[in-house]
């Protein structure tokens, strides 16, 4: 029955023509016409039977190289089809399923796959948008040589293409005192934070589960870790402002996308320098599974979206509750004075604060600048700089690498100079 339902328009026309010829042969008594009608009817039926017997005889595998790419980069998808039966296949029409964001659906035609034969098909995908995109499942339409029957076979296996933000190589910047320890002679330019006392404390994100103190955990009713094994770890926090109203522009060139790319670039630079980093947004702390080389951070930033939050209160609270951070890097959109003051109070003791402030005036959708926005930016910058934060101004059209070197200069406002006007020159 499945084979009959797979008849094409041509196959149904053959059946209708054969049935008409058969009736005429009975009424007219034409034996030759009877033979022709039987042949016409038998041809699509035999084709349907043959195609139906081969529909579950293929195996499929897919490989993405690489499976994690930056926006605008290509990934090669290799589809491997194997005929696992002793019978050769007929005509195969191959179609893979991909989201519209990574390209049009690839379609291929295979004339014939011999017994135990293997075919590999390559095609490329790319996306200018961040995200996690499913690739697959693959569908195979099996057709007979006469085009009378076409049966669709759908596989279930899918793969995931991770499109991460653009990572800009940054120059080495000394953000705080050098730290050397644990038998490692290599110095790391990161902020140091640790505990020297021997009592247990509450579990914090990033702590090794092997250091859990189970007796204290049972006593206090929450997960506790041993302090004596937490000596002088390199830890830091990365705050990303995802509030929709704090950014300007749309699409890949918006201030939000530039901010996500800046956070990815900073995070990868610090990860290469040995810093244990946690990600915080205006929604709160984001869980990052253990990974090598900062891939978990990139995967989290690949799917981060703008929020409807109006303040940074949840993010500031998450930074304050996390504790143990020797370095806080904040990638910020438009701020008001109250939000800047809340952030400024986080830089206490030996904590180093670096604020990458997106000058959203450059992403305005209208030519006119609003004085309120100008004043807000300058006020927030002054509040953070006055409390000891190292402020890096990132204007539209400027690479983070061009201004990142200024993040290592404490006690000054970092960023390119403002362009001179005719009045200034006079």
Short mmCIF file of C-alpha atoms in Angstrom, two decimals:
data_model
loop_
_atom_site.label_atom_id
_atom_site.label_comp_id
_atom_site.label_asym_id
_atom_site.label_seq_id
_atom_site.Cartn_x
_atom_site.Cartn_y
_atom_site.Cartn_z
CA UNK A 1 0.00 0.00 0.00
CA UNK A 2 2.84 2.37 0.77
CA UNK A 3 4.22 1.78 -2.72
CA UNK A 4 0.85 2.55 -4.31
CA UNK A 5 0.56 5.79 -2.33
CA UNK A 6 4.00 6.72 -3.66
CA UNK A 7 2.85 6.65 -7.30
CA UNK A 8 3.68 9.82 -9.17
CA UNK A 9 1.33 11.55 -11.57
CA UNK A 10 2.95 9.58 -14.36
CA UNK A 11 2.40 6.32 -12.49
CA UNK A 12 -1.28 7.08 -11.84
CA UNK A 13 -1.69 8.00 -15.51
CA UNK A 14 -0.24 4.62 -16.49
CA UNK A 15 -2.71 2.82 -14.20
CA UNK A 16 -5.65 4.82 -15.55
CA UNK A 17 -4.60 4.22 -19.16
CA UNK A 18 -4.09 0.52 -18.54
CA UNK A 19 -7.50 0.18 -16.86
CA UNK A 20 -9.20 1.96 -19.78
CA UNK A 21 -7.37 -0.25 -22.28
CA UNK A 22 -8.38 -3.36 -20.30
CA UNK A 23 -12.08 -2.44 -20.42
CA UNK A 24 -11.89 -1.75 -24.14
CA UNK A 25 -10.16 -5.11 -24.70
CA UNK A 26 -13.01 -6.96 -22.89
CA UNK A 27 -15.81 -5.15 -24.74
CA UNK A 28 -14.13 -5.29 -28.17
CA UNK A 29 -12.62 -8.75 -27.78
CA UNK A 30 -9.12 -7.51 -28.76
CA UNK A 31 -6.55 -9.92 -27.34
CA UNK A 32 -3.59 -7.76 -28.41
CA UNK A 33 -5.07 -4.76 -26.63
CA UNK A 34 -5.54 -6.96 -23.55
CA UNK A 35 -1.83 -7.80 -23.52
CA UNK A 36 -0.88 -4.14 -23.87
CA UNK A 37 -3.24 -3.11 -21.03
CA UNK A 38 -1.80 -5.77 -18.71
CA UNK A 39 1.71 -4.51 -19.46
CA UNK A 40 0.73 -0.89 -18.82
CA UNK A 41 -0.90 -1.79 -15.48
CA UNK A 42 1.90 -4.10 -14.39
CA UNK A 43 4.69 -1.59 -15.01
CA UNK A 44 3.83 0.93 -12.19
CA UNK A 45 2.85 -1.93 -9.85
CA UNK A 46 6.20 -3.68 -10.33
CA UNK A 47 8.03 -0.35 -9.91
CA UNK A 48 6.12 0.32 -6.66
CA UNK A 49 7.02 -3.14 -5.36
CA UNK A 50 10.71 -2.73 -6.15
CA UNK A 51 10.92 0.75 -4.64
CA UNK A 52 9.05 -0.32 -1.48
CA UNK A 53 11.51 -3.17 -0.92
CA UNK A 54 14.47 -0.77 -0.89
CA UNK A 55 13.11 2.01 1.33
CA UNK A 56 14.68 0.78 4.62
CA UNK A 57 17.98 -0.37 3.16
CA UNK A 58 20.09 2.73 3.57
CA UNK A 59 22.18 3.99 6.48
CA UNK A 60 23.10 7.64 6.96
CA UNK A 61 25.85 9.46 8.87
CA UNK A 62 26.71 13.16 8.94
CA UNK A 63 29.84 15.08 9.93
CA UNK A 64 30.32 18.83 10.44
CA UNK A 65 33.81 20.21 10.03
CA UNK A 66 34.05 22.26 12.13
CA UNK A 67 30.96 21.94 14.31
CA UNK A 68 31.69 25.31 15.98
CA UNK A 69 32.32 28.32 13.72
CA UNK A 70 32.36 32.08 14.09
CA UNK A 71 29.68 34.16 12.43
CA UNK A 72 30.34 34.54 8.72
CA UNK A 73 32.59 31.45 8.52
CA UNK A 74 31.93 28.28 6.53
CA UNK A 75 31.40 24.79 7.87
CA UNK A 76 31.54 21.73 5.61
CA UNK A 77 28.79 19.15 6.04
CA UNK A 78 29.61 15.65 4.82
CA UNK A 79 26.71 13.23 4.39
CA UNK A 80 27.62 9.55 4.10
CA UNK A 81 25.06 7.18 2.59
CA UNK A 82 25.59 3.42 2.56
CA UNK A 83 23.54 0.78 0.77
CA UNK A 84 23.54 -2.10 3.25
CA UNK A 85 21.72 -4.60 1.03
CA UNK A 86 22.81 -6.82 -1.83
CA UNK A 87 20.54 -5.05 -4.29
CA UNK A 88 21.53 -1.82 -6.02
CA UNK A 89 19.27 1.17 -5.52
CA UNK A 90 17.48 3.12 -8.15
CA UNK A 91 17.50 6.87 -8.58
CA UNK A 92 17.97 8.67 -5.24
CA UNK A 93 16.98 12.29 -4.61
CA UNK A 94 18.80 13.55 -1.50
CA UNK A 95 17.63 16.57 0.54
CA UNK A 96 19.08 17.66 3.87
CA UNK A 97 17.20 19.87 6.30
CA UNK A 98 18.92 23.10 7.37
CA UNK A 99 17.50 26.30 8.90
CA UNK A 100 16.97 29.23 6.60
CA UNK A 101 19.59 31.22 8.55
CA UNK A 102 22.43 28.95 7.38
CA UNK A 103 21.38 28.61 3.73
CA UNK A 104 18.95 26.94 1.37
CA UNK A 105 18.18 23.25 1.58
CA UNK A 106 20.84 21.27 -0.33
CA UNK A 107 19.51 18.80 -2.90
CA UNK A 108 21.46 16.14 -4.77
CA UNK A 109 20.71 13.34 -7.23
CA UNK A 110 22.40 9.92 -7.10
CA UNK A 111 21.83 7.77 -10.15
CA UNK A 112 22.60 4.45 -8.51
CA UNK A 113 24.27 3.03 -5.42
CA UNK A 114 25.63 -0.46 -5.90
CA UNK A 115 25.37 -3.27 -3.38
CA UNK A 116 27.29 -2.36 -0.18
CA UNK A 117 28.22 0.87 -1.90
CA UNK A 118 28.98 4.16 -0.16
CA UNK A 119 28.44 7.71 -1.38
CA UNK A 120 29.64 10.90 0.33
CA UNK A 121 28.11 14.28 -0.40
CA UNK A 122 29.66 17.57 0.72
CA UNK A 123 28.08 20.98 0.99
CA UNK A 124 28.83 24.17 2.91
CA UNK A 125 26.76 26.15 5.39
CA UNK A 126 27.36 29.56 6.92
CA UNK A 127 25.44 32.05 9.00
CA UNK A 128 25.78 35.73 9.76
CA UNK A 129 23.71 35.20 12.90
CA UNK A 130 24.79 33.64 16.17
CA UNK A 131 22.93 30.60 17.44
CA UNK A 132 22.59 26.85 17.78
CA UNK A 133 21.24 25.46 14.53
CA UNK A 134 20.07 21.86 13.91
CA UNK A 135 21.29 20.21 10.71
CA UNK A 136 19.10 17.35 9.54
CA UNK A 137 17.27 15.07 9.38
CA UNK A 138 18.10 13.82 5.91
CA UNK A 139 15.33 12.77 3.56
CA UNK A 140 15.86 10.43 0.62
CA UNK A 141 13.36 10.15 -2.20
CA UNK A 142 13.71 6.82 -3.97
CA UNK A 143 12.46 6.81 -7.56
CA UNK A 144 12.34 4.19 -10.28
CA UNK A 145 14.09 4.81 -13.64
CA UNK A 146 10.75 5.51 -15.37
CA UNK A 147 9.60 8.12 -12.84
CA UNK A 148 6.45 6.14 -11.96
CA UNK A 149 7.06 5.85 -8.21
CA UNK A 150 8.71 8.18 -5.71
CA UNK A 151 8.98 7.13 -2.06
CA UNK A 152 10.35 9.40 0.69
CA UNK A 153 12.56 7.93 3.40
CA UNK A 154 13.34 10.23 6.35
CA UNK A 155 16.16 9.57 8.80
CA UNK A 156 16.02 10.78 12.39
CA UNK A 157 19.67 11.65 13.09
CA UNK A 158 20.49 15.35 13.43
CA UNK A 159 23.63 17.31 14.24
CA UNK A 160 24.16 20.75 15.72
CA UNK A 161 26.02 23.65 14.18
CA UNK A 162 27.15 26.16 16.81
CA UNK A 163 27.69 29.64 15.40
CA UNK A 164 29.65 31.61 18.00
CA UNK A 165 30.33 35.36 18.14
CA UNK A 166 33.34 36.82 16.40
CA UNK A 167 36.43 36.54 18.60
CA UNK A 168 38.90 39.38 18.09
CA UNK A 169 42.54 38.69 19.11
CA UNK A 170 43.43 41.10 21.90
CA UNK A 171 46.84 42.33 23.00
CA UNK A 172 48.18 41.10 26.33
CA UNK A 173 47.15 43.47 29.09
CA UNK A 174 48.25 43.27 32.72
CA UNK A 175 45.05 43.74 34.66
CA UNK A 176 46.60 43.25 38.12
CA UNK A 177 49.63 41.85 39.92
CA UNK A 178 51.35 38.78 38.56
CA UNK A 179 50.40 35.48 40.19
CA UNK A 180 52.56 32.38 40.24
CA UNK A 181 51.73 29.27 42.21
CA UNK A 182 50.96 25.59 42.32
CA UNK A 183 54.38 24.57 41.02
CA UNK A 184 53.75 26.39 37.76
CA UNK A 185 56.53 28.77 36.83
CA UNK A 186 54.38 30.57 34.29
CA UNK A 187 53.07 33.97 35.36
CA UNK A 188 49.47 34.89 34.71
CA UNK A 189 48.21 38.44 34.31
CA UNK A 190 44.98 38.01 36.22
CA UNK A 191 43.51 39.09 39.49
CA UNK A 192 44.06 36.74 42.40
CA UNK A 193 41.43 35.81 44.92
CA UNK A 194 41.58 33.05 47.48
CA UNK A 195 40.90 31.85 50.99
CA UNK A 196 43.52 31.05 53.59
CA UNK A 197 41.49 29.84 56.53
CA UNK A 198 40.77 26.18 57.00
CA UNK A 199 37.04 26.21 57.77
CA UNK A 200 34.50 25.07 55.17
CA UNK A 201 32.49 27.58 53.21
CA UNK A 202 29.46 27.47 50.90
CA UNK A 203 29.86 26.06 47.39
CA UNK A 204 30.40 28.60 44.62
CA UNK A 205 30.11 28.13 40.90
CA UNK A 206 33.39 26.82 39.51
CA UNK A 207 34.46 24.97 42.68
CA UNK A 208 35.75 21.45 42.18
CA UNK A 209 33.17 18.94 43.40
CA UNK A 210 35.99 16.74 44.69
CA UNK A 211 36.55 19.37 47.39
CA UNK A 212 33.04 19.05 48.83
CA UNK A 213 33.11 18.62 52.62
CA UNK A 214 30.24 16.15 53.09
CA UNK A 215 30.13 16.33 56.89
CA UNK A 216 29.63 20.10 56.82
CA UNK A 217 27.18 19.73 53.95
CA UNK A 218 25.02 17.42 56.07
CA UNK A 219 25.31 19.75 59.05
CA UNK A 220 24.37 23.01 57.31
CA UNK A 221 21.96 21.55 54.76
CA UNK A 222 23.76 23.11 51.79
CA UNK A 223 26.79 22.20 49.71
CA UNK A 224 30.03 23.14 51.50
CA UNK A 225 33.66 22.97 50.29
CA UNK A 226 36.98 22.88 52.14
CA UNK A 227 38.71 26.24 52.27
CA UNK A 228 42.19 24.82 52.72
CA UNK A 229 42.09 23.43 49.20
CA UNK A 230 40.93 26.71 47.66
CA UNK A 231 44.23 28.53 47.95
CA UNK A 232 44.79 31.52 45.70
CA UNK A 233 42.71 30.65 42.70
CA UNK A 234 42.59 32.92 39.67
CA UNK A 235 38.94 33.86 39.39
CA UNK A 236 36.96 36.51 37.65
CA UNK A 237 33.50 37.48 36.44
CA UNK A 238 32.29 38.73 33.07
CA UNK A 239 29.14 40.88 33.07
CA UNK A 240 27.27 41.34 29.78
CA UNK A 241 24.53 43.95 29.51
CA UNK A 242 21.76 42.36 27.38
CA UNK A 243 18.99 44.88 28.07
CA UNK A 244 17.20 45.77 24.87
CA UNK A 245 16.66 49.43 25.79
CA UNK A 246 20.39 49.87 26.54
CA UNK A 247 21.44 49.12 22.95
CA UNK A 248 20.94 50.69 19.56
CA UNK A 249 20.78 49.37 16.04
CA UNK A 250 19.53 46.12 14.53
CA UNK A 251 21.10 43.01 13.08
CA UNK A 252 24.72 41.86 13.11
CA UNK A 253 26.06 45.44 13.26
CA UNK A 254 24.02 46.53 16.27
CA UNK A 255 25.64 47.62 19.51
CA UNK A 256 24.31 44.46 21.18
CA UNK A 257 26.09 42.16 18.73
CA UNK A 258 29.28 44.21 19.09
CA UNK A 259 28.97 43.83 22.86
CA UNK A 260 28.54 40.05 22.60
CA UNK A 261 31.62 39.85 20.38
CA UNK A 262 33.56 41.98 22.85
CA UNK A 263 32.54 39.71 25.73
CA UNK A 264 33.62 36.64 23.75
CA UNK A 265 36.96 38.19 22.85
CA UNK A 266 37.70 39.23 26.44
CA UNK A 267 36.56 35.92 27.84
CA UNK A 268 38.77 33.89 25.50
CA UNK A 269 41.76 36.15 26.18
CA UNK A 270 41.38 35.70 29.95
CA UNK A 271 40.76 31.96 29.62
CA UNK A 272 44.03 31.60 27.70
CA UNK A 273 45.74 33.40 30.58
CA UNK A 274 44.39 30.86 33.06
CA UNK A 275 41.50 32.78 34.61
CA UNK A 276 38.51 30.82 35.92
CA UNK A 277 35.66 32.91 34.53
CA UNK A 278 31.94 32.99 35.24
CA UNK A 279 29.35 34.69 33.05
CA UNK A 280 26.72 37.08 34.46
CA UNK A 281 24.05 39.02 32.58
CA UNK A 282 21.35 41.42 33.73
CA UNK A 283 19.25 38.27 34.23
CA UNK A 284 21.68 36.85 36.79
CA UNK A 285 24.46 34.26 36.79
CA UNK A 286 24.63 31.91 33.79
CA UNK A 287 25.62 28.30 34.34
CA UNK A 288 28.73 27.31 32.39
CA UNK A 289 29.63 23.61 32.32
CA UNK A 290 33.27 22.63 32.66
CA UNK A 291 35.07 22.93 29.34
CA UNK A 292 38.50 23.31 27.83
CA UNK A 293 39.64 26.56 26.22
CA UNK A 294 36.54 28.60 27.08
CA UNK A 295 34.21 26.74 24.70
CA UNK A 296 31.38 26.75 27.27
CA UNK A 297 31.53 30.55 27.41
CA UNK A 298 31.39 30.82 23.62
CA UNK A 299 28.48 28.38 23.46
CA UNK A 300 26.58 30.42 26.06
CA UNK A 301 27.25 33.67 24.21
CA UNK A 302 26.18 32.03 20.93
CA UNK A 303 22.60 31.77 22.17
CA UNK A 304 22.32 34.84 24.41
CA UNK A 305 19.45 37.13 23.45
CA UNK A 306 18.37 40.63 24.39
CA UNK A 307 16.25 40.89 27.51
CA UNK A 308 13.36 43.10 28.47
CA UNK A 309 14.91 43.99 31.85
CA UNK A 310 15.08 47.68 32.70
CA UNK A 311 17.94 47.58 35.22
CA UNK A 312 21.15 45.73 36.05
CA UNK A 313 19.98 44.90 39.57
CA UNK A 314 19.90 41.11 39.08
CA UNK A 315 23.34 41.11 37.50
CA UNK A 316 24.86 43.25 40.24
CA UNK A 317 23.30 41.01 42.88
CA UNK A 318 24.71 37.90 41.20
CA UNK A 319 28.17 39.46 41.13
CA UNK A 320 27.95 40.38 44.79
CA UNK A 321 26.67 36.96 45.88
CA UNK A 322 29.21 35.01 43.83
CA UNK A 323 32.17 36.37 45.80
CA UNK A 324 35.81 35.49 45.39
CA UNK A 325 36.22 37.45 42.16
CA UNK A 326 39.52 39.28 41.86
CA UNK A 327 38.56 40.72 38.48
CA UNK A 328 35.24 42.00 37.13
CA UNK A 329 34.93 42.88 33.45
CA UNK A 330 31.66 44.53 32.46
CA UNK A 331 30.55 45.01 28.84
CA UNK A 332 27.89 47.71 29.11
CA UNK A 333 25.33 49.47 26.99
CA UNK A 334 23.66 52.74 27.93
CA UNK A 335 23.83 53.38 31.70
CA UNK A 336 22.28 55.93 34.00
CA UNK A 337 24.00 57.34 37.07
CA UNK A 338 22.19 55.05 39.53
CA UNK A 339 23.22 51.90 37.65
CA UNK A 340 26.79 53.16 37.38
CA UNK A 341 26.91 53.74 41.14
CA UNK A 342 25.66 50.20 41.82
CA UNK A 343 28.45 48.83 39.66
CA UNK A 344 31.02 51.17 41.19
CA UNK A 345 30.34 49.77 44.66
CA UNK A 346 31.41 46.29 43.47
CA UNK A 347 35.03 47.39 43.20
CA UNK A 348 36.20 46.95 46.77
CA UNK A 349 39.41 45.71 48.34
CA UNK A 350 41.67 43.98 45.85
CA UNK A 351 39.01 43.68 43.12
CA UNK A 352 40.00 45.05 39.72
CA UNK A 353 37.13 46.48 37.67
CA UNK A 354 37.24 46.99 33.90
CA UNK A 355 34.23 48.55 32.17
CA UNK A 356 33.94 48.33 28.37
CA UNK A 357 31.33 50.99 27.65
CA UNK A 358 29.65 50.88 24.26
CA UNK A 359 29.13 54.46 23.15
CA UNK A 360 25.65 53.80 21.79
CA UNK A 361 25.47 57.29 20.30
CA UNK A 362 27.24 55.88 17.26
CA UNK A 363 24.50 53.30 16.71
CA UNK A 364 21.62 55.76 16.75
CA UNK A 365 19.06 54.95 14.06
CA UNK A 366 18.38 58.65 13.51
CA UNK A 367 21.04 61.21 12.58
CA UNK A 368 20.19 63.48 15.51
CA UNK A 369 21.86 62.79 18.85
CA UNK A 370 19.86 63.12 22.00
CA UNK A 371 21.52 65.31 24.65
CA UNK A 372 20.10 63.08 27.40
CA UNK A 373 21.98 60.08 26.01
CA UNK A 374 25.21 62.08 25.79
CA UNK A 375 24.91 63.28 29.35
CA UNK A 376 24.04 59.80 30.60
CA UNK A 377 27.13 58.28 29.03
CA UNK A 378 29.49 60.90 30.38
CA UNK A 379 27.96 60.74 33.85
CA UNK A 380 28.21 56.95 34.02
CA UNK A 381 31.79 57.08 32.78
CA UNK A 382 32.73 59.62 35.41
CA UNK A 383 31.11 57.60 38.22
CA UNK A 384 32.93 54.40 37.30
CA UNK A 385 36.27 56.08 36.67
CA UNK A 386 35.98 58.00 39.92
CA UNK A 387 35.57 54.77 41.91
CA UNK A 388 38.69 53.22 40.41
CA UNK A 389 37.22 51.31 37.48
CA UNK A 390 39.26 51.23 34.29
CA UNK A 391 36.86 52.53 31.65
CA UNK A 392 37.31 51.60 27.99
CA UNK A 393 35.13 53.51 25.56
CA UNK A 394 34.17 51.47 22.50
CA UNK A 395 32.66 53.64 19.75
CA UNK A 396 30.82 52.34 16.70
CA UNK A 397 33.17 51.15 13.96
CA UNK A 398 36.14 50.70 16.31
CA UNK A 399 37.69 47.30 16.97
CA UNK A 400 38.04 46.27 20.60
CA UNK A 401 41.68 45.38 19.92
CA UNK A 402 42.40 49.05 19.20
CA UNK A 403 41.30 50.19 22.66
CA UNK A 404 41.89 47.13 24.84
CA UNK A 405 45.48 48.11 25.62
CA UNK A 406 44.09 51.04 27.61
CA UNK A 407 42.39 48.63 30.03
CA UNK A 408 45.75 48.05 31.70
CA UNK A 409 46.24 51.71 32.58
CA UNK A 410 44.75 52.31 36.00
CA UNK A 411 43.22 55.58 37.11
CA UNK A 412 42.41 57.09 33.75
CA UNK A 413 39.67 57.15 31.19
CA UNK A 414 40.60 54.75 28.42
CA UNK A 415 39.55 55.16 24.84
CA UNK A 416 40.37 57.03 21.63
CA UNK A 417 40.29 60.83 21.78
CA UNK A 418 37.22 62.64 20.61
CA UNK A 419 37.54 64.14 17.11
CA UNK A 420 38.29 67.87 17.10
CA UNK A 421 35.72 70.27 15.74
CA UNK A 422 36.37 73.51 13.94
CA UNK A 423 35.64 75.44 17.13
CA UNK A 424 38.18 73.38 19.08
CA UNK A 425 40.84 74.01 16.47
CA UNK A 426 40.27 77.73 16.70
#
